[in-house]
Short mmCIF file of C-alpha atoms and ligand atoms in Angstrom, two decimals:
data_model
loop_
_atom_site.label_atom_id
_atom_site.label_comp_id
_atom_site.label_asym_id
_atom_site.label_seq_id
_atom_site.Cartn_x
_atom_site.Cartn_y
_atom_site.Cartn_z
CA MET A 1 -19.57 28.38 12.16
CA TYR A 2 -23.31 28.24 11.46
CA LEU A 3 -23.15 24.43 11.37
CA ASP A 4 -21.37 24.28 14.71
CA ARG A 5 -24.08 26.40 16.40
CA SER A 6 -26.87 24.32 14.90
CA TYR A 7 -25.23 21.16 16.30
CA SER A 8 -25.17 22.62 19.79
CA LEU A 9 -28.93 23.25 19.62
CA MET A 10 -29.61 19.58 18.98
CA ARG A 11 -29.66 16.82 21.59
CA LYS A 12 -26.12 15.63 22.03
CA LYS A 13 -25.48 12.27 20.45
CA ARG A 14 -24.63 9.66 23.10
CA VAL A 15 -21.54 7.72 22.09
CA LEU A 16 -20.44 4.72 24.12
CA ILE A 17 -16.88 3.51 23.61
CA CYS A 18 -15.86 0.03 24.73
CA GLY A 19 -12.17 0.06 25.65
CA ALA A 20 -9.92 2.88 26.91
CA GLY A 21 -6.80 1.90 24.96
CA ALA A 22 -4.98 3.91 22.31
CA ALA A 23 -7.82 3.74 19.79
CA GLY A 24 -10.65 4.20 22.33
CA LEU A 25 -9.08 7.28 23.94
CA THR A 26 -8.46 8.88 20.54
CA ALA A 27 -12.00 8.11 19.42
CA ALA A 28 -13.34 9.62 22.64
CA ILE A 29 -11.40 12.88 22.21
CA PHE A 30 -12.54 13.42 18.61
CA SER A 31 -16.11 12.37 19.29
CA ALA A 32 -16.46 14.68 22.31
CA GLU A 33 -14.73 17.57 20.53
CA ASN A 34 -17.25 17.11 17.73
CA GLY A 35 -20.12 17.60 20.15
CA ALA A 36 -21.06 14.12 21.38
CA ASP A 37 -21.78 13.04 24.93
CA VAL A 38 -19.07 10.41 25.31
CA THR A 39 -18.65 7.64 27.87
CA ILE A 40 -15.88 5.04 27.78
CA LEU A 41 -16.49 1.66 29.40
CA GLU A 42 -13.14 0.13 30.37
CA ARG A 43 -12.95 -3.36 31.80
CA THR A 44 -9.79 -2.79 33.88
CA ASP A 45 -9.02 -0.22 36.55
CA LYS A 46 -6.75 1.88 34.25
CA ALA A 47 -6.80 3.39 30.81
CA GLY A 48 -4.12 2.61 28.23
CA LYS A 49 -2.33 -0.27 29.93
CA LYS A 50 -0.70 -1.23 26.63
CA ILE A 51 0.47 2.31 26.06
CA LEU A 52 2.18 2.07 29.46
CA MET A 53 4.11 -1.08 28.51
CA SER A 54 4.83 -0.01 24.94
CA GLY A 55 8.27 0.57 23.47
CA GLY A 56 9.93 -0.82 26.61
CA THR A 57 7.91 1.81 28.60
CA ARG A 58 9.22 4.57 26.26
CA CYS A 59 6.23 4.32 23.87
CA ASN A 60 7.15 4.44 20.22
CA VAL A 61 4.27 6.78 19.37
CA LEU A 62 4.65 6.83 15.58
CA PRO A 63 6.96 5.89 12.74
CA VAL A 64 8.88 8.61 10.90
CA VAL A 65 8.02 7.21 7.49
CA MET A 66 5.19 4.85 6.58
CA LYS A 67 4.68 2.61 3.56
CA TYR A 68 1.57 0.53 3.07
CA ASP A 69 3.62 -2.65 2.93
CA ASP A 70 4.62 -2.05 6.55
CA TYR A 71 1.18 -3.55 7.30
CA HIS A 72 -0.40 -7.01 7.02
CA THR A 73 -4.08 -7.63 6.35
CA SER A 74 -6.05 -10.34 4.62
CA SER A 75 -8.65 -7.69 3.74
CA SER A 76 -8.53 -5.44 0.69
CA THR A 77 -5.40 -3.27 0.70
CA ASN A 78 -7.36 -0.55 -1.12
CA ARG A 79 -9.63 -0.35 1.89
CA MET A 80 -6.60 -0.08 4.16
CA ARG A 81 -5.22 2.77 2.01
CA ASN A 82 -8.54 4.64 2.11
CA ILE A 83 -8.56 4.50 5.89
CA PHE A 84 -4.96 5.70 6.22
CA LYS A 85 -5.63 8.54 3.77
CA SER A 86 -8.09 10.00 6.28
CA TRP A 87 -5.20 11.27 8.44
CA SER A 88 -1.62 11.65 7.29
CA LEU A 89 1.36 10.89 9.47
CA GLU A 90 2.25 14.60 9.47
CA GLU A 91 -1.25 15.58 10.65
CA CYS A 92 -1.09 12.94 13.38
CA ILE A 93 2.33 14.16 14.58
CA HIS A 94 0.98 17.71 14.58
CA TRP A 95 -2.03 16.61 16.66
CA PHE A 96 0.19 15.00 19.28
CA LYS A 97 2.43 18.04 19.52
CA GLU A 98 -0.19 20.80 19.35
CA ASP A 99 -3.46 19.33 20.66
CA ILE A 100 -2.25 16.69 23.09
CA GLY A 101 0.78 18.71 24.19
CA LEU A 102 3.27 15.86 23.83
CA GLU A 103 6.84 16.88 23.13
CA MET A 104 8.39 14.28 20.87
CA ASP A 105 11.85 13.47 19.54
CA CYS A 106 12.61 11.58 16.39
CA GLU A 107 15.12 8.74 16.92
CA VAL A 108 17.13 8.94 13.73
CA GLU A 109 18.80 5.49 13.92
CA THR A 110 15.45 3.70 14.14
CA ASN A 111 13.12 6.15 12.35
CA LYS A 112 10.75 6.26 15.33
CA TRP A 113 9.01 9.03 17.27
CA PHE A 114 9.28 8.83 21.07
CA PRO A 115 8.13 11.25 23.76
CA LYS A 116 10.98 13.62 24.69
CA SER A 117 10.53 12.40 28.27
CA ASN A 118 10.93 8.76 27.13
CA SER A 119 7.89 8.10 29.30
CA ALA A 120 4.99 6.01 28.03
CA LYS A 121 3.14 7.14 31.14
CA GLU A 122 3.27 10.73 29.91
CA VAL A 123 1.62 9.69 26.62
CA ARG A 124 -1.15 7.82 28.42
CA ASN A 125 -1.66 10.59 30.98
CA LEU A 126 -1.86 13.35 28.36
CA LEU A 127 -4.44 11.39 26.33
CA VAL A 128 -6.58 10.76 29.42
CA LYS A 129 -6.22 14.40 30.50
CA LYS A 130 -7.30 15.61 27.07
CA ALA A 131 -10.27 13.23 27.03
CA LEU A 132 -11.45 14.38 30.47
CA SER A 133 -10.94 18.05 29.51
CA VAL A 134 -13.36 17.72 26.59
CA GLY A 135 -16.00 16.11 28.80
CA VAL A 136 -15.39 12.37 28.27
CA LYS A 137 -16.53 10.18 31.16
CA ILE A 138 -14.59 6.98 31.86
CA ILE A 139 -16.21 4.14 33.77
CA TYR A 140 -13.56 1.68 34.96
CA ASN A 141 -14.03 -1.99 35.90
CA CYS A 142 -16.89 -2.25 33.46
CA ALA A 143 -16.61 -5.01 30.86
CA LEU A 144 -18.80 -5.16 27.78
CA GLN A 145 -20.33 -8.61 27.51
CA ARG A 146 -23.11 -8.28 24.98
CA LEU A 147 -24.60 -5.76 22.55
CA GLU A 148 -28.33 -5.42 21.95
CA LYS A 149 -30.23 -3.33 19.41
CA ARG A 150 -33.32 -1.68 20.95
CA GLY A 151 -35.18 0.43 18.41
CA GLN A 152 -32.93 3.33 17.45
CA ILE A 153 -30.43 2.74 20.22
CA TRP A 154 -27.74 0.22 21.07
CA ARG A 155 -27.50 -1.22 24.56
CA VAL A 156 -24.22 -2.43 26.06
CA HIS A 157 -24.68 -5.13 28.71
CA SER A 158 -21.74 -5.40 31.09
CA SER A 159 -20.50 -8.55 32.78
CA ASP A 160 -21.77 -7.28 36.15
CA ASP A 161 -25.36 -6.97 34.86
CA ARG A 162 -25.37 -3.23 34.28
CA PHE A 163 -26.50 -1.74 30.98
CA PHE A 164 -25.70 1.47 29.10
CA ASP A 165 -27.59 2.96 26.15
CA GLY A 166 -26.01 4.83 23.26
CA ASP A 167 -26.96 6.24 19.89
CA ALA A 168 -23.63 4.93 18.65
CA ILE A 169 -21.16 2.37 19.95
CA ILE A 170 -17.44 2.39 19.19
CA MET A 171 -15.77 -0.97 19.63
CA ALA A 172 -12.15 -0.37 20.69
CA THR A 173 -11.55 -3.52 22.71
CA GLY A 174 -8.27 -4.46 20.99
CA GLY A 175 -7.17 -8.00 20.20
CA LEU A 176 -6.06 -11.04 22.18
CA SER A 177 -2.44 -10.21 22.91
CA VAL A 178 -1.33 -9.98 26.55
CA PRO A 179 -4.68 -11.25 27.91
CA THR A 180 -3.54 -10.68 31.51
CA ILE A 181 -4.05 -6.92 31.07
CA GLY A 182 -7.64 -7.04 29.82
CA THR A 183 -7.45 -7.91 26.13
CA ASP A 184 -8.78 -11.42 25.64
CA GLY A 185 -11.07 -11.11 22.62
CA MET A 186 -14.28 -10.28 24.49
CA GLY A 187 -15.05 -7.60 21.90
CA HIS A 188 -14.75 -10.12 19.06
CA LYS A 189 -17.10 -12.47 20.94
CA ALA A 190 -19.71 -9.75 21.50
CA LEU A 191 -19.62 -8.86 17.80
CA LYS A 192 -19.91 -12.51 16.78
CA LEU A 193 -23.10 -12.81 18.86
CA ILE A 194 -24.69 -10.13 16.64
CA GLY A 195 -23.49 -11.73 13.42
CA ILE A 196 -20.15 -9.97 12.81
CA ASN A 197 -17.48 -12.56 12.15
CA HIS A 198 -13.74 -12.16 12.34
CA THR A 199 -11.03 -13.74 10.23
CA LEU A 200 -8.64 -16.30 11.67
CA LEU A 201 -6.88 -14.70 14.65
CA TYR A 202 -3.21 -15.33 15.46
CA ALA A 203 -0.44 -14.02 17.66
CA ALA A 204 1.87 -11.60 15.83
CA LEU A 205 5.06 -9.75 16.79
CA THR A 206 5.82 -12.52 19.29
CA PRO A 207 9.24 -14.02 20.19
CA LEU A 208 10.23 -17.40 18.74
CA THR A 209 11.52 -20.32 20.82
CA THR A 210 14.22 -22.95 20.31
CA ASN A 211 15.34 -26.21 21.92
CA ASP A 212 18.97 -25.52 21.01
CA SER A 213 20.61 -24.84 24.38
CA ALA A 214 23.89 -23.65 22.81
CA LEU A 215 21.93 -20.80 21.21
CA THR A 216 19.91 -19.92 24.31
CA SER A 217 23.21 -19.72 26.20
CA LEU A 218 23.95 -16.67 23.99
CA SER A 219 21.02 -14.90 25.71
CA GLY A 220 21.55 -11.13 25.86
CA ILE A 221 23.58 -10.85 22.64
CA SER A 222 22.00 -8.51 20.11
CA LEU A 223 23.08 -7.65 16.58
CA ASN A 224 21.76 -6.48 13.23
CA VAL A 225 20.98 -9.38 10.92
CA GLU A 226 19.22 -10.26 7.68
CA ILE A 227 16.81 -13.18 7.72
CA ASP A 228 15.52 -15.03 4.66
CA VAL A 229 12.26 -16.87 5.26
CA TYR A 230 11.47 -19.96 3.17
CA ILE A 231 8.06 -21.59 3.10
CA ASP A 232 7.71 -24.88 1.17
CA ASN A 233 11.31 -24.42 -0.03
CA LYS A 234 10.45 -21.12 -1.70
CA LYS A 235 11.84 -17.80 -0.54
CA TYR A 236 8.90 -15.96 0.99
CA THR A 237 10.44 -12.77 2.35
CA THR A 238 13.59 -11.20 3.79
CA ALA A 239 13.79 -9.26 7.03
CA THR A 240 16.60 -6.83 6.33
CA ARG A 241 19.30 -5.70 8.75
CA ASN A 242 17.35 -5.18 11.87
CA GLY A 243 17.72 -5.90 15.56
CA PHE A 244 18.03 -9.56 16.55
CA LEU A 245 18.22 -10.68 20.17
CA PHE A 246 19.14 -14.05 21.68
CA THR A 247 16.86 -14.72 24.66
CA HIS A 248 16.91 -17.42 27.32
CA ARG A 249 14.09 -19.19 25.44
CA GLY A 250 14.97 -18.37 21.83
CA PHE A 251 14.98 -15.32 19.61
CA SER A 252 13.45 -11.86 19.66
CA GLY A 253 14.15 -8.29 18.47
CA PRO A 254 12.39 -6.45 15.64
CA SER A 255 13.72 -8.71 12.85
CA ILE A 256 12.25 -11.81 14.52
CA LEU A 257 9.04 -10.18 15.76
CA ASP A 258 8.27 -8.83 12.27
CA ILE A 259 8.29 -12.33 10.73
CA SER A 260 7.07 -14.33 13.74
CA HIS A 261 3.48 -14.49 12.44
CA LEU A 262 4.74 -16.70 9.62
CA ALA A 263 5.79 -19.33 12.18
CA VAL A 264 2.55 -18.87 14.13
CA THR A 265 0.23 -19.24 11.13
CA GLN A 266 2.11 -22.26 9.75
CA LEU A 267 1.86 -24.04 13.13
CA ASP A 268 -1.79 -23.00 13.62
CA GLN A 269 -2.57 -24.73 10.32
CA ASN A 270 -0.55 -27.84 11.29
CA LYS A 271 1.98 -27.06 8.60
CA PRO A 272 5.78 -27.31 8.94
CA LEU A 273 7.55 -24.27 10.36
CA PRO A 274 9.12 -21.93 7.80
CA GLU A 275 12.90 -22.10 7.43
CA PHE A 276 14.65 -19.03 8.82
CA ARG A 277 18.15 -18.52 7.40
CA VAL A 278 20.19 -15.86 9.13
CA ASN A 279 22.99 -13.75 7.74
CA TRP A 280 24.59 -12.51 10.93
CA ASN A 281 25.88 -9.14 9.73
CA GLY A 282 24.60 -8.61 6.18
CA MET A 283 27.97 -9.40 4.53
CA SER A 284 27.75 -11.57 1.43
CA ARG A 285 29.25 -15.05 1.14
CA GLU A 286 31.77 -13.64 -1.34
CA GLU A 287 32.88 -10.86 1.04
CA TRP A 288 33.39 -13.38 3.86
CA ASP A 289 35.23 -15.71 1.51
CA ARG A 290 37.60 -12.94 0.47
CA ILE A 291 38.33 -12.15 4.13
CA LEU A 292 38.88 -15.79 5.12
CA GLN A 293 41.20 -16.37 2.18
CA SER A 294 43.26 -13.20 2.58
CA GLU A 295 43.62 -12.80 6.37
CA LYS A 296 46.53 -14.37 8.28
CA GLY A 297 45.09 -14.75 11.80
CA LEU A 298 43.12 -17.44 13.63
CA VAL A 299 39.74 -18.09 11.99
CA ARG A 300 37.89 -17.51 15.24
CA ASN A 301 39.57 -14.11 15.72
CA ILE A 302 38.82 -13.03 12.18
CA VAL A 303 35.13 -13.95 12.59
CA ALA A 304 35.05 -12.26 16.01
CA LYS A 305 36.22 -9.01 14.40
CA GLU A 306 32.84 -8.82 12.67
CA LEU A 307 30.53 -10.66 15.11
CA PRO A 308 30.13 -10.95 18.90
CA ALA A 309 32.91 -13.23 20.22
CA ARG A 310 30.59 -15.85 21.76
CA LEU A 311 28.65 -16.16 18.52
CA ALA A 312 31.92 -16.42 16.56
CA ASP A 313 32.99 -19.29 18.85
CA LEU A 314 29.71 -21.09 18.32
CA LEU A 315 29.82 -20.77 14.53
CA CYS A 316 33.43 -22.00 14.36
CA LYS A 317 32.57 -24.92 16.62
CA ARG A 318 29.58 -25.86 14.44
CA ALA A 319 31.87 -25.77 11.38
CA ASN A 320 34.29 -28.09 13.27
CA ILE A 321 37.05 -25.50 13.16
CA SER A 322 39.35 -25.64 16.16
CA GLU A 323 42.21 -23.19 16.60
CA LYS A 324 42.94 -23.01 12.88
CA TYR A 325 44.65 -20.21 10.98
CA CYS A 326 42.76 -18.94 7.96
CA HIS A 327 45.39 -20.20 5.48
CA GLU A 328 45.08 -23.74 6.97
CA LEU A 329 41.30 -23.95 6.35
CA LYS A 330 40.32 -26.79 3.99
CA LYS A 331 37.84 -25.81 1.27
CA GLU A 332 35.03 -27.98 2.70
CA LYS A 333 35.30 -26.43 6.16
CA ARG A 334 35.50 -22.93 4.70
CA LYS A 335 32.33 -23.60 2.71
CA LYS A 336 30.57 -24.90 5.82
CA LEU A 337 31.59 -21.82 7.79
CA LEU A 338 30.49 -19.51 4.96
CA THR A 339 27.04 -21.12 5.04
CA LEU A 340 26.81 -20.72 8.82
CA LEU A 341 27.84 -17.07 8.55
CA THR A 342 25.43 -16.10 5.78
CA GLN A 343 22.62 -18.70 5.76
CA PHE A 344 22.52 -20.04 9.34
CA PRO A 345 19.48 -22.32 9.68
CA LEU A 346 17.77 -20.95 12.79
CA PRO A 347 16.43 -23.94 14.77
CA VAL A 348 13.03 -22.50 15.67
CA SER A 349 10.80 -24.86 17.64
CA GLY A 350 7.77 -22.66 18.42
CA HIS A 351 6.66 -19.23 19.61
CA GLU A 352 5.59 -17.41 22.76
CA GLY A 353 1.99 -16.93 21.57
CA TYR A 354 -0.42 -14.25 22.80
CA LYS A 355 1.29 -14.13 26.18
CA LYS A 356 4.14 -12.09 24.68
CA ALA A 357 2.61 -11.00 21.35
CA GLU A 358 2.57 -7.23 20.79
CA VAL A 359 -0.46 -7.52 18.53
CA THR A 360 -3.11 -9.86 17.12
CA GLY A 361 -3.15 -10.77 13.46
CA GLY A 362 -6.56 -11.00 11.77
CA GLY A 363 -9.74 -9.42 13.11
CA ILE A 364 -12.95 -7.94 11.72
CA PRO A 365 -12.45 -7.72 7.92
CA LEU A 366 -12.14 -4.19 6.53
CA GLU A 367 -14.88 -5.28 4.11
CA SER A 368 -17.33 -5.22 7.05
CA VAL A 369 -17.00 -1.45 7.53
CA ASP A 370 -17.61 1.66 5.46
CA THR A 371 -14.03 2.90 5.12
CA SER A 372 -15.08 6.55 5.21
CA SER A 373 -16.57 6.17 8.70
CA LEU A 374 -15.59 2.73 10.09
CA GLU A 375 -19.28 2.04 10.73
CA LEU A 376 -20.40 -1.56 10.25
CA THR A 377 -22.30 -1.65 6.98
CA SER A 378 -24.65 -4.38 8.18
CA LEU A 379 -25.26 -2.86 11.64
CA PRO A 380 -25.38 0.95 11.47
CA GLY A 381 -24.54 2.67 14.74
CA ILE A 382 -21.58 0.40 15.54
CA TYR A 383 -18.10 1.68 14.69
CA LEU A 384 -14.81 -0.19 14.96
CA CYS A 385 -11.28 1.05 15.55
CA GLY A 386 -7.78 -0.19 16.44
CA GLU A 387 -6.51 -3.71 16.77
CA ILE A 388 -9.99 -5.29 16.62
CA LEU A 389 -9.83 -4.74 12.85
CA ASP A 390 -8.01 -7.12 10.50
CA LEU A 391 -4.67 -5.34 10.27
CA PHE A 392 -1.36 -5.13 12.07
CA GLY A 393 1.92 -3.41 11.34
CA ARG A 394 5.54 -4.24 11.88
CA ILE A 395 7.59 -2.98 14.81
CA GLY A 396 8.24 0.77 14.69
CA GLY A 397 5.17 2.76 15.82
CA PHE A 398 3.04 1.42 12.96
CA ASN A 399 0.46 -0.20 15.25
CA PHE A 400 -0.17 2.92 17.25
CA TYR A 401 -0.47 4.91 14.03
CA TRP A 402 -3.30 2.55 13.02
CA ALA A 403 -4.93 2.98 16.45
CA TRP A 404 -4.74 6.81 16.27
CA VAL A 405 -5.99 6.98 12.63
CA THR A 406 -8.91 4.61 13.12
CA GLY A 407 -9.76 6.04 16.56
CA ARG A 408 -10.00 9.54 15.10
CA LEU A 409 -12.12 8.44 12.14
CA ALA A 410 -14.57 6.41 14.26
CA GLY A 411 -14.75 9.23 16.82
CA LEU A 412 -15.46 11.93 14.26
CA LYS A 413 -18.04 9.97 12.30
CA SER A 414 -19.86 8.44 15.27
CA SER A 415 -20.53 11.91 16.67
CA ILE A 416 -22.30 13.30 13.61
CA SER A 417 -25.96 13.64 14.46
CA ASP A 418 -28.54 12.02 12.15
CA GLU A 419 -31.22 14.49 13.20
C1 FAD B 501 4.51 -5.03 25.12
C2 FAD B 501 3.92 -4.22 23.99
C3 FAD B 501 4.65 -3.17 23.46
C4 FAD B 501 4.13 -2.44 22.38
N1 FAD B 501 4.85 -1.38 21.91
C5 FAD B 501 4.36 -0.66 20.86
C6 FAD B 501 5.04 0.51 20.40
O1 FAD B 501 6.03 0.96 21.00
N2 FAD B 501 4.54 1.14 19.30
C7 FAD B 501 3.41 0.71 18.65
O2 FAD B 501 3.01 1.30 17.63
N3 FAD B 501 2.71 -0.36 19.12
C8 FAD B 501 3.15 -1.03 20.21
N4 FAD B 501 2.42 -2.09 20.69
C9 FAD B 501 1.12 -2.41 20.05
C10 FAD B 501 0.05 -1.43 20.57
O3 FAD B 501 0.08 -1.43 21.97
C11 FAD B 501 -1.34 -1.85 20.06
O4 FAD B 501 -1.32 -1.91 18.65
C12 FAD B 501 -2.39 -0.83 20.50
O5 FAD B 501 -2.38 -0.71 21.90
C13 FAD B 501 -3.78 -1.23 20.03
O6 FAD B 501 -4.67 -0.26 20.50
P1 FAD B 501 -6.22 -0.60 20.77
O7 FAD B 501 -6.77 0.61 21.43
O8 FAD B 501 -6.83 -1.10 19.55
O9 FAD B 501 -6.18 -1.81 21.79
P2 FAD B 501 -5.66 -1.83 23.29
O10 FAD B 501 -4.61 -0.83 23.51
O11 FAD B 501 -5.34 -3.26 23.56
O12 FAD B 501 -6.90 -1.37 24.14
C14 FAD B 501 -8.07 -2.14 24.30
C15 FAD B 501 -8.75 -1.71 25.57
O13 FAD B 501 -10.01 -2.34 25.64
C16 FAD B 501 -10.23 -2.85 26.94
N5 FAD B 501 -11.17 -3.96 26.84
C17 FAD B 501 -10.96 -5.20 26.33
N6 FAD B 501 -12.08 -5.93 26.40
C18 FAD B 501 -13.03 -5.13 26.95
C19 FAD B 501 -14.39 -5.32 27.29
N7 FAD B 501 -15.00 -6.49 27.08
N8 FAD B 501 -15.06 -4.28 27.85
C20 FAD B 501 -14.44 -3.08 28.09
N9 FAD B 501 -13.14 -2.87 27.79
C21 FAD B 501 -12.44 -3.87 27.22
C22 FAD B 501 -8.82 -3.26 27.39
O14 FAD B 501 -8.73 -3.38 28.79
C23 FAD B 501 -7.99 -2.13 26.82
O15 FAD B 501 -7.92 -1.04 27.71
C24 FAD B 501 2.88 -2.81 21.80
C25 FAD B 501 2.15 -3.85 22.35
C26 FAD B 501 2.65 -4.55 23.45
C27 FAD B 501 1.83 -5.67 24.04
#
């Protein structure tokens, strides 16, 4: 209590936040609630454009359970853990429900939290409302171009030749994904100009493409699959029983998006694409074999009992099986079909890049910040939060959780007065 009053007697700390996305809005709320005079500079005409498009406009606010291996970073995983420990999932859920006033429902089948209203707009609007209610000012159509240290203060120069002075700056400019809505890496560039380098950046959670027209003709079919990923003939990882979607250009759905960065990074380094081998319904080769050897019907019908009919047709065609009864299947053809059912070599030709990527892989290494405050160790007064940092999560609310956690930490710590 005594501390709080003594803060209010001091000059308010001026905190400038670049970017009014998920992380920037959260940082603004915590910073202003902690007594700072907060202004957000947002390059577009709206706050939280990515929140609006998230989760198919339903906004998957948070995951129900989180494990550290749901995240990818080339930085120290201990640093990542320290940052996450600053705010538990339960505390974050509580904040949304009690402080932000968002009613949420947990979707049991997918382990995801969504707003009860299924409206991403509600999430964005409540965050903006909360920020404004605690005194945050938002200046729209104002793009950070360059940062300059002037004595004790930091100056933000905008692209239209304005400048803004702050005692602390929070960089919440996001990554490079979906550049058409304002995120094109300008924040990374501004940091580079003052000596803060980022790791290799790459599109992540992006759909994969194919030149196989028979597969793109299955566009719209979705199912739960398992995908083994091989790099240099060695099994690298398995994406287990998760949504897979045929699109008119290739493949998408959580199972593909979660492993897409492996294709992106291989191609970016001029290396061969990984091999993606799909098991179409998670049944083992032995289980399928038992079915094919014991059933009496047409092969195609037996396969179509377990898989979408059009996919069953395609797999039978590729195994050169035409109108055959199971008992007529020669061993060689049965073996070929078993491989196509459980280890289908997905003919990936490329990816959709940043245009469709949900996030950016890589960023400012976690080694560059003090993990208890997210302040740059080499440039005190500058704090980082959200996607600009070297970390991304898989599909399921994990990326927003990172944005909320880091936004809160940067907001709280940037507002503490040094006086
Ligand atoms: C289609 C789509 C769906 C998604 N769905 C989900 C989901 O359901 N759940 C989930 O957890 N994650 C989801 N994500 C990922 C999630 O949106 C991001 O992880 C999250 O938005 C990152 O927050 P951020 O605040 O760091 O960056 P952003 O939300 O990208 O915000 C950055 C802000 O900075 C502004 N900006 C950029 N440059 C400048 C500059 N130079 N000056 C001033 N302002 C600048 C931008 O305009 C933007 O407002 C989705 C992403 C996409 C693209």
